[in-house]
Short mmCIF file of C-alpha atoms in Angstrom, two decimals:
data_model
loop_
_atom_site.label_atom_id
_atom_site.label_comp_id
_atom_site.label_asym_id
_atom_site.label_seq_id
_atom_site.Cartn_x
_atom_site.Cartn_y
_atom_site.Cartn_z
CA MET P 203 124.21 293.88 47.13
CA ASN P 204 125.06 292.84 50.71
CA PHE P 205 127.02 294.94 53.21
CA LEU P 206 130.56 293.83 52.30
CA GLU P 207 129.79 294.02 48.37
CA GLU P 208 128.57 297.56 48.90
CA ARG P 209 131.77 298.38 50.86
CA ILE P 210 134.04 296.90 48.06
CA ALA P 211 132.17 298.88 45.56
CA LYS P 212 132.50 302.00 47.41
CA ASP P 213 136.22 301.72 48.81
CA GLY P 214 137.70 298.84 46.70
CA VAL P 215 140.30 299.96 44.15
CA VAL P 216 140.48 297.79 40.79
CA LYS P 217 143.84 297.73 39.17
CA GLU P 218 145.04 296.14 35.94
CA GLY P 219 145.70 292.46 36.19
CA ASN P 220 142.67 291.56 38.12
CA VAL P 221 143.90 293.19 41.27
CA LEU P 222 141.43 294.24 43.83
CA LYS P 223 142.88 296.61 46.70
CA VAL P 224 140.76 296.51 49.85
CA ASP P 225 143.66 297.55 51.98
CA SER P 226 141.66 300.58 53.45
CA PHE P 227 139.23 298.36 55.31
CA LEU P 228 140.17 294.76 55.18
CA ASN P 229 143.77 293.56 55.04
CA HIS P 230 146.10 296.60 56.15
CA GLN P 231 143.70 299.03 57.85
CA MET P 232 140.84 296.95 59.28
CA ASP P 233 137.39 298.19 59.87
CA ILE P 234 136.43 296.38 63.17
CA GLU P 235 132.71 297.39 62.90
CA LEU P 236 132.66 295.84 59.31
CA PHE P 237 134.47 292.72 60.82
CA ASP P 238 131.82 292.46 63.51
CA GLU P 239 129.04 292.49 60.74
CA MET P 240 130.97 289.80 58.78
CA GLY P 241 131.30 287.77 62.04
CA ALA P 242 127.59 287.90 62.51
CA GLU P 243 126.97 286.92 58.96
CA PHE P 244 129.53 283.86 59.23
CA LYS P 245 127.62 282.88 62.31
CA ARG P 246 124.29 283.05 60.43
CA ARG P 247 125.63 280.97 57.43
CA PHE P 248 127.16 278.32 59.59
CA ALA P 249 124.45 278.13 62.07
CA ASN P 250 123.83 274.58 61.66
CA GLU P 251 127.51 273.38 61.91
CA ASN P 252 129.03 272.18 65.32
CA ILE P 253 132.13 274.46 65.55
CA ASN P 254 134.65 274.47 68.40
CA LYS P 255 137.78 276.18 66.73
CA ILE P 256 138.45 278.64 64.12
CA LEU P 257 141.58 278.13 61.98
CA THR P 258 143.00 280.86 60.00
CA ILE P 259 146.44 282.03 58.46
CA GLU P 260 148.77 284.95 59.09
CA ALA P 261 148.64 287.74 58.65
CA SER P 262 145.58 289.13 57.32
CA GLY P 263 143.24 286.41 58.17
CA ILE P 264 143.83 286.82 61.93
CA GLY P 265 141.74 289.97 62.45
CA ILE P 266 138.64 288.56 60.70
CA ALA P 267 138.93 285.18 62.43
CA CYS P 268 139.26 286.79 65.92
CA ILE P 269 136.13 289.15 65.49
CA ALA P 270 134.25 285.99 64.19
CA ALA P 271 135.22 284.02 67.06
CA MET P 272 133.54 286.54 69.25
CA HIS P 273 130.29 285.33 67.59
CA PHE P 274 131.21 281.54 67.79
CA HIS P 275 132.59 281.70 71.28
CA VAL P 276 135.60 279.39 70.23
CA PRO P 277 139.23 279.91 70.20
CA VAL P 278 141.43 280.80 67.11
CA VAL P 279 144.50 279.09 65.99
CA PHE P 280 146.46 280.91 63.23
CA ALA P 281 148.96 278.90 60.78
CA LYS P 282 152.21 280.32 60.16
CA LYS P 283 153.58 280.60 56.71
CA SER P 284 157.20 279.70 57.52
CA GLN P 285 159.22 277.91 60.09
CA SER P 286 159.44 280.24 63.24
CA VAL P 287 161.93 280.04 66.02
CA ASN P 288 159.03 280.28 68.51
CA LEU P 289 157.45 277.07 67.26
CA ASP P 290 159.04 274.08 68.99
CA GLY P 291 157.75 270.55 69.46
CA GLU P 292 155.86 268.61 66.92
CA MET P 293 154.29 270.58 64.10
CA TYR P 294 151.78 269.93 61.21
CA VAL P 295 153.39 271.21 57.99
CA ALA P 296 151.65 271.55 54.80
CA GLU P 297 153.88 272.21 51.57
CA VAL P 298 151.67 274.08 49.07
CA GLU P 299 152.87 275.11 45.53
CA SER P 300 151.61 277.86 43.48
CA PHE P 301 150.90 276.88 39.89
CA THR P 302 151.21 280.43 38.62
CA HIS P 303 154.27 281.36 40.64
CA LYS P 304 156.02 278.05 40.79
CA CYS P 305 157.13 278.69 44.41
CA LYS P 306 156.65 276.42 47.33
CA ASN P 307 155.24 277.66 50.83
CA GLN P 308 154.92 276.13 54.05
CA VAL P 309 151.71 276.38 56.25
CA ILE P 310 152.50 275.23 59.83
CA VAL P 311 150.32 274.56 63.02
CA SER P 312 151.57 273.09 66.23
CA LYS P 313 150.24 269.60 66.86
CA LYS P 314 149.17 270.92 70.41
CA PHE P 315 146.32 272.91 68.85
CA LEU P 316 144.47 270.51 66.63
CA SER P 317 143.20 267.10 67.42
CA PRO P 318 140.59 264.56 66.30
CA ASP P 319 138.08 266.27 68.82
CA ASP P 320 138.06 269.59 66.73
CA HIS P 321 135.30 270.64 64.51
CA VAL P 322 136.95 273.34 62.48
CA LEU P 323 135.83 276.52 60.56
CA ILE P 324 138.48 277.75 58.44
CA ILE P 325 138.42 281.68 57.87
CA ASP P 326 140.60 283.79 55.46
CA ASP P 327 140.38 287.24 53.89
CA PHE P 328 140.80 286.10 50.23
CA LEU P 329 140.30 283.17 48.09
CA ALA P 330 141.79 283.14 44.53
CA ASN P 331 143.60 279.97 43.62
CA GLY P 332 143.30 278.88 46.99
CA TYR P 333 146.66 277.38 47.75
CA ALA P 334 146.91 278.66 51.46
CA LEU P 335 143.30 277.15 51.84
CA GLN P 336 144.44 273.81 50.50
CA GLY P 337 147.32 273.80 52.99
CA LEU P 338 144.93 274.53 55.92
CA ILE P 339 142.39 271.78 54.86
CA SER P 340 145.39 269.35 54.53
CA ILE P 341 146.57 270.17 58.10
CA VAL P 342 143.11 269.69 59.59
CA HIS P 343 142.83 266.15 57.97
CA GLU P 344 146.21 265.30 59.09
CA ALA P 345 145.19 266.20 62.61
CA GLY P 346 142.04 263.83 62.32
CA ALA P 347 139.97 266.99 62.90
CA THR P 348 136.81 267.80 60.66
CA VAL P 349 136.49 270.83 58.54
CA GLU P 350 132.97 271.86 59.21
CA GLY P 351 133.08 275.03 57.17
CA ILE P 352 135.21 277.60 55.17
CA GLY P 353 134.35 281.19 55.58
CA ILE P 354 136.00 283.63 53.06
CA ALA P 355 135.65 287.42 52.98
CA VAL P 356 136.36 287.98 49.19
CA GLU P 357 136.39 285.17 46.73
CA LYS P 358 137.67 285.87 43.20
CA GLY P 359 135.15 283.83 41.33
CA PHE P 360 137.04 284.01 38.11
CA GLN P 361 139.89 282.08 39.55
CA ILE P 362 139.70 278.25 40.29
CA GLY P 363 140.16 278.00 44.11
CA GLY P 364 136.50 278.43 45.08
CA GLN P 365 135.22 275.93 42.43
CA VAL P 366 137.61 273.27 43.40
CA ILE P 367 136.79 273.39 47.09
CA ARG P 368 132.99 273.12 46.24
CA ASN P 369 133.58 270.40 43.98
CA LEU P 370 135.41 268.55 46.79
CA GLY P 371 131.96 268.96 48.71
CA TYR P 372 133.12 271.58 51.33
CA HIS P 373 130.69 274.00 52.92
CA LEU P 374 132.28 277.18 51.44
CA GLU P 375 130.80 280.51 52.07
CA SER P 376 132.17 283.75 50.59
CA LEU P 377 130.78 286.81 51.65
CA ALA P 378 131.45 288.53 48.29
CA ILE P 379 132.29 286.62 45.10
CA VAL P 380 133.96 288.93 42.52
CA GLU P 381 132.87 287.73 39.00
CA SER P 382 134.72 290.41 36.94
CA MET P 383 136.40 293.73 37.38
CA ASP P 384 136.82 296.66 35.07
CA PRO P 385 139.95 298.67 35.89
CA ALA P 386 139.21 301.37 33.23
CA ALA P 387 135.85 302.17 34.93
CA GLY P 388 136.89 301.14 38.31
CA THR P 389 133.85 298.72 38.62
CA VAL P 390 133.49 295.25 40.35
CA ASN P 391 130.76 292.73 39.44
CA PHE P 392 129.53 290.28 42.14
CA ARG P 393 128.05 286.96 41.72
CA GLU P 394 124.37 286.64 42.86
CA GLN P 395 123.91 284.87 46.28
CA ASP P 396 120.79 283.88 48.14
CA MET O 37 147.66 288.62 90.55
CA ASN O 38 145.21 289.91 87.83
CA PHE O 39 143.52 287.78 85.25
CA LEU O 40 146.35 287.74 82.67
CA GLU O 41 148.97 286.99 85.29
CA GLU O 42 146.75 284.17 86.60
CA ARG O 43 146.52 282.66 83.32
CA ILE O 44 150.21 282.86 82.50
CA ALA O 45 150.83 281.19 85.93
CA LYS O 46 148.54 278.52 84.99
CA ASP O 47 149.19 277.80 81.19
CA GLY O 48 152.52 279.65 80.53
CA VAL O 49 155.50 277.24 80.14
CA VAL O 50 159.02 278.62 81.34
CA LYS O 51 161.98 277.36 79.47
CA GLU O 52 165.60 277.95 79.70
CA GLY O 53 167.06 281.07 78.52
CA ASN O 54 164.31 283.29 79.78
CA VAL O 55 161.86 282.01 77.37
CA LEU O 56 158.15 282.13 78.19
CA LYS O 57 155.75 280.10 76.08
CA VAL O 58 152.42 281.44 75.97
CA ASP O 59 151.19 279.80 72.52
CA SER O 60 148.20 277.96 73.96
CA PHE O 61 146.32 281.14 74.71
CA LEU O 62 148.10 284.21 73.36
CA ASN O 63 150.11 283.99 70.27
CA HIS O 64 149.51 280.80 68.28
CA GLN O 65 146.08 279.50 69.68
CA MET O 66 144.07 282.63 70.83
CA ASP O 67 141.67 282.66 73.69
CA ILE O 68 139.27 285.25 72.36
CA GLU O 69 137.49 285.52 75.82
CA LEU O 70 140.84 286.28 77.35
CA PHE O 71 141.35 288.83 74.59
CA ASP O 72 138.09 290.49 75.37
CA GLU O 73 139.07 290.90 78.92
CA MET O 74 142.35 292.34 77.94
CA GLY O 75 140.56 294.82 75.52
CA ALA O 76 138.28 296.08 78.53
CA GLU O 77 141.38 296.33 80.61
CA PHE O 78 143.25 298.44 78.05
CA LYS O 79 139.97 300.63 77.69
CA ARG O 80 140.19 301.16 81.48
CA ARG O 81 143.83 301.93 81.62
CA PHE O 82 143.50 304.24 78.61
CA ALA O 83 140.04 305.95 79.52
CA ASN O 84 141.64 309.44 79.59
CA GLU O 85 143.41 309.26 76.26
CA ASN O 86 141.63 310.58 73.06
CA ILE O 87 142.41 307.49 70.74
CA ASN O 88 141.12 307.40 67.17
CA LYS O 89 143.34 304.50 65.87
CA ILE O 90 145.00 301.30 67.09
CA LEU O 91 148.33 300.31 65.39
CA THR O 92 149.90 296.90 65.82
CA ILE O 93 152.36 294.65 64.06
CA GLU O 94 152.09 291.32 62.35
CA ALA O 95 151.35 288.67 63.18
CA SER O 96 150.69 288.14 66.94
CA GLY O 97 149.68 291.48 67.67
CA ILE O 98 146.69 291.58 65.30
CA GLY O 99 144.19 289.32 67.38
CA ILE O 100 144.74 291.39 70.50
CA ALA O 101 144.56 294.63 68.78
CA CYS O 102 141.32 293.87 66.98
CA ILE O 103 139.35 292.68 70.06
CA ALA O 104 140.59 295.82 71.90
CA ALA O 105 139.36 297.82 69.07
CA MET O 106 135.94 296.50 69.85
CA HIS O 107 136.14 298.31 73.09
CA PHE O 108 137.61 301.64 71.71
CA HIS O 109 135.34 301.68 68.51
CA VAL O 110 138.30 302.48 66.36
CA PRO O 111 139.97 300.99 63.18
CA VAL O 112 143.09 299.01 63.39
CA VAL O 113 146.29 299.29 61.18
CA PHE O 114 148.85 296.47 61.21
CA ALA O 115 152.45 297.12 60.21
CA LYS O 116 154.27 294.53 58.11
CA LYS O 117 157.53 293.31 58.86
CA SER O 118 158.88 293.08 55.44
CA GLN O 119 158.24 294.53 51.83
CA SER O 120 155.00 292.98 50.63
CA VAL O 121 154.09 292.79 46.80
CA ASN O 122 150.47 293.95 47.90
CA LEU O 123 151.78 297.32 49.48
CA ASP O 124 152.05 299.77 46.64
CA GLY O 125 152.24 303.65 46.89
CA GLU O 126 153.91 305.53 49.56
CA MET O 127 154.95 303.78 52.58
CA TYR O 128 156.43 304.69 56.05
CA VAL O 129 159.42 302.38 56.72
CA ALA O 130 161.24 302.15 60.03
CA GLU O 131 164.50 300.10 59.91
CA VAL O 132 165.18 298.60 63.41
CA GLU O 133 168.31 296.86 64.30
CA SER O 134 168.52 294.12 67.13
CA PHE O 135 171.39 294.66 69.48
CA THR O 136 171.40 291.10 70.42
CA HIS O 137 170.75 289.46 67.20
CA LYS O 138 172.52 292.13 64.81
CA CYS O 139 169.93 291.66 62.24
CA LYS O 140 167.88 294.52 60.58
CA ASN O 141 164.12 294.32 60.17
CA GLN O 142 161.76 296.75 58.54
CA VAL O 143 158.54 297.87 59.74
CA ILE O 144 156.20 299.18 57.16
CA VAL O 145 152.80 301.04 57.07
CA SER O 146 150.99 302.49 54.02
CA LYS O 147 151.16 306.51 54.21
CA LYS O 148 147.20 306.22 53.58
CA PHE O 149 146.65 305.04 57.03
CA LEU O 150 148.45 307.36 59.32
CA SER O 151 148.17 311.03 59.28
CA PRO O 152 148.67 314.16 61.68
CA ASP O 153 144.99 313.76 62.71
CA ASP O 154 145.65 310.21 64.17
CA HIS O 155 145.87 309.76 67.87
CA VAL O 156 147.36 306.22 68.21
CA LEU O 157 147.26 303.52 70.67
CA ILE O 158 149.92 300.99 69.84
CA ILE O 159 149.17 297.36 71.00
CA ASP O 160 151.40 294.20 70.86
CA ASP O 161 151.59 290.84 72.61
CA PHE O 162 155.18 291.14 73.83
CA LEU O 163 157.69 293.55 74.99
CA ALA O 164 161.10 292.60 75.53
CA ASN O 165 164.05 294.74 73.99
CA GLY O 166 161.35 296.76 72.22
CA TYR O 167 162.68 296.99 68.65
CA ALA O 168 159.36 296.44 67.01
CA LEU O 169 157.82 298.94 69.35
CA GLN O 170 160.70 301.41 68.57
CA GLY O 171 159.86 301.08 64.72
CA LEU O 172 156.07 301.52 65.29
CA ILE O 173 156.66 304.54 67.37
CA SER O 174 159.10 306.12 64.78
CA ILE O 175 156.50 305.55 62.17
CA VAL O 176 153.89 307.39 64.11
CA HIS O 177 156.15 310.36 64.56
CA GLU O 178 157.06 310.30 60.88
CA ALA O 179 153.38 310.46 60.05
CA GLY O 180 153.04 313.51 62.25
CA ALA O 181 150.62 311.52 64.34
CA THR O 182 150.31 311.24 68.12
CA VAL O 183 151.32 308.29 70.37
CA GLU O 184 148.52 308.38 72.95
CA GLY O 185 149.56 305.26 74.60
CA ILE O 186 151.17 301.84 74.31
CA GLY O 187 149.42 298.59 75.50
CA ILE O 188 151.25 295.37 75.96
CA ALA O 189 150.10 292.08 77.03
CA VAL O 190 153.26 290.62 78.37
CA GLU O 191 156.30 292.79 79.38
CA LYS O 192 159.60 291.07 80.15
CA GLY O 193 160.48 293.50 82.85
CA PHE O 194 164.16 292.11 83.20
CA GLN O 195 164.90 293.42 79.60
CA ILE O 196 165.30 297.00 78.64
CA GLY O 197 162.47 297.69 76.33
CA GLY O 198 159.88 298.80 78.84
CA GLN O 199 162.21 301.01 80.84
CA VAL O 200 163.55 302.97 77.83
CA ILE O 201 159.83 303.48 76.74
CA ARG O 202 158.76 304.84 80.24
CA ASN O 203 162.07 307.04 80.39
CA LEU O 204 161.04 308.53 77.01
CA GLY O 205 157.62 309.70 78.65
CA TYR O 206 155.25 307.32 76.82
CA HIS O 207 152.27 306.16 78.59
CA LEU O 208 153.02 302.48 78.57
CA GLU O 209 150.76 299.89 80.15
CA SER O 210 151.73 296.23 80.31
CA LEU O 211 149.04 294.00 81.66
CA ALA O 212 151.52 291.41 82.97
CA ILE O 213 155.18 292.28 83.81
CA VAL O 214 157.42 289.31 84.33
CA GLU O 215 160.24 290.26 86.79
CA SER O 216 161.91 286.57 86.68
CA MET O 217 161.26 283.19 85.78
CA ASP O 218 162.41 279.87 87.15
CA PRO O 219 162.67 277.05 84.44
CA ALA O 220 163.33 274.45 86.98
CA ALA O 221 160.23 275.15 89.10
CA GLY O 222 158.27 276.46 86.24
CA THR O 223 157.32 279.55 88.08
CA VAL O 224 156.85 283.05 86.96
CA ASN O 225 157.25 286.16 89.27
CA PHE O 226 155.37 289.37 88.36
CA ARG O 227 155.91 292.87 89.04
CA GLU O 228 153.37 294.37 91.57
CA GLN O 229 151.04 296.88 89.70
CA ASP O 230 148.35 299.24 90.98
#
């Protein structure tokens, strides 16, 4: 197990319905030393990519993206999930629909902050069915920018998001890929990675 | 002018109605090198405080808080602005009402992540009338924890939030305090600080 898998095994909480709670260190309380280690690992895994901007989505992607940016020395742009009064001017808006929840969400980025010159690393905390990620990719394409890579903290490998993104040919790196969870035993099984 | 005031003067955009847009470097696109300088300055200004946790609020406080946490070597907790399905268990909820907008917002933190042992530095990007900040302070008190300090990037000194918080005796440090703005000239005047 790598450092993040070990932390999930130690402090993650498995609940019924394939729910994995990592709110004590990843997405409500945030362990910044862990984030720093994750940032270094993203830098290692994307060492061959030419990245000049990190794109993430509010709220729980922001911390991971900002600490990772310390390793890449690039600015971060975070997408907003719904129309905000502080966003004026021209915006990229991707409408993403959840197959399971039948709800539509908007992913929004100001046009000022993505251009054809941008080589983007997308970072988020979780990848399950991947609707938010699909919206982010759509916006990068709409801007004429390039998706150089996608870095995820925790991928639910038993849901479809990761497979779709890999089938599409994107360089997707998930630091921990959960294959299965056992809520009775409280255990998490991870996919083997090189 | 200090480094943040200089950046605001250079890249901030003044609009009618006392609106200051800093979305190119602070709260949509985020300049991580600037955040690192801000984190170092917060550490200098709160060097005498015993801080073991940083508390902020989604979404635009998170990046500043996380980079500052690299200087304090403490975890970050971010408050959520409305009830989230991922938050279960016991929560601290502060209801804050905007005098100007007559709307109520909830500020929410899981009880797991604030306790009487915590000595908290509150960090946020903006302080104007201070409703979100009042909710955060209320939650720290409800948890029996201690507010050791409050670090703000940009305070609107012509609105009431900062004065109220200083009157209450909190150690509030704003890296830039805007005294007035001129939308016609596009200029920003800052309060002198030591």
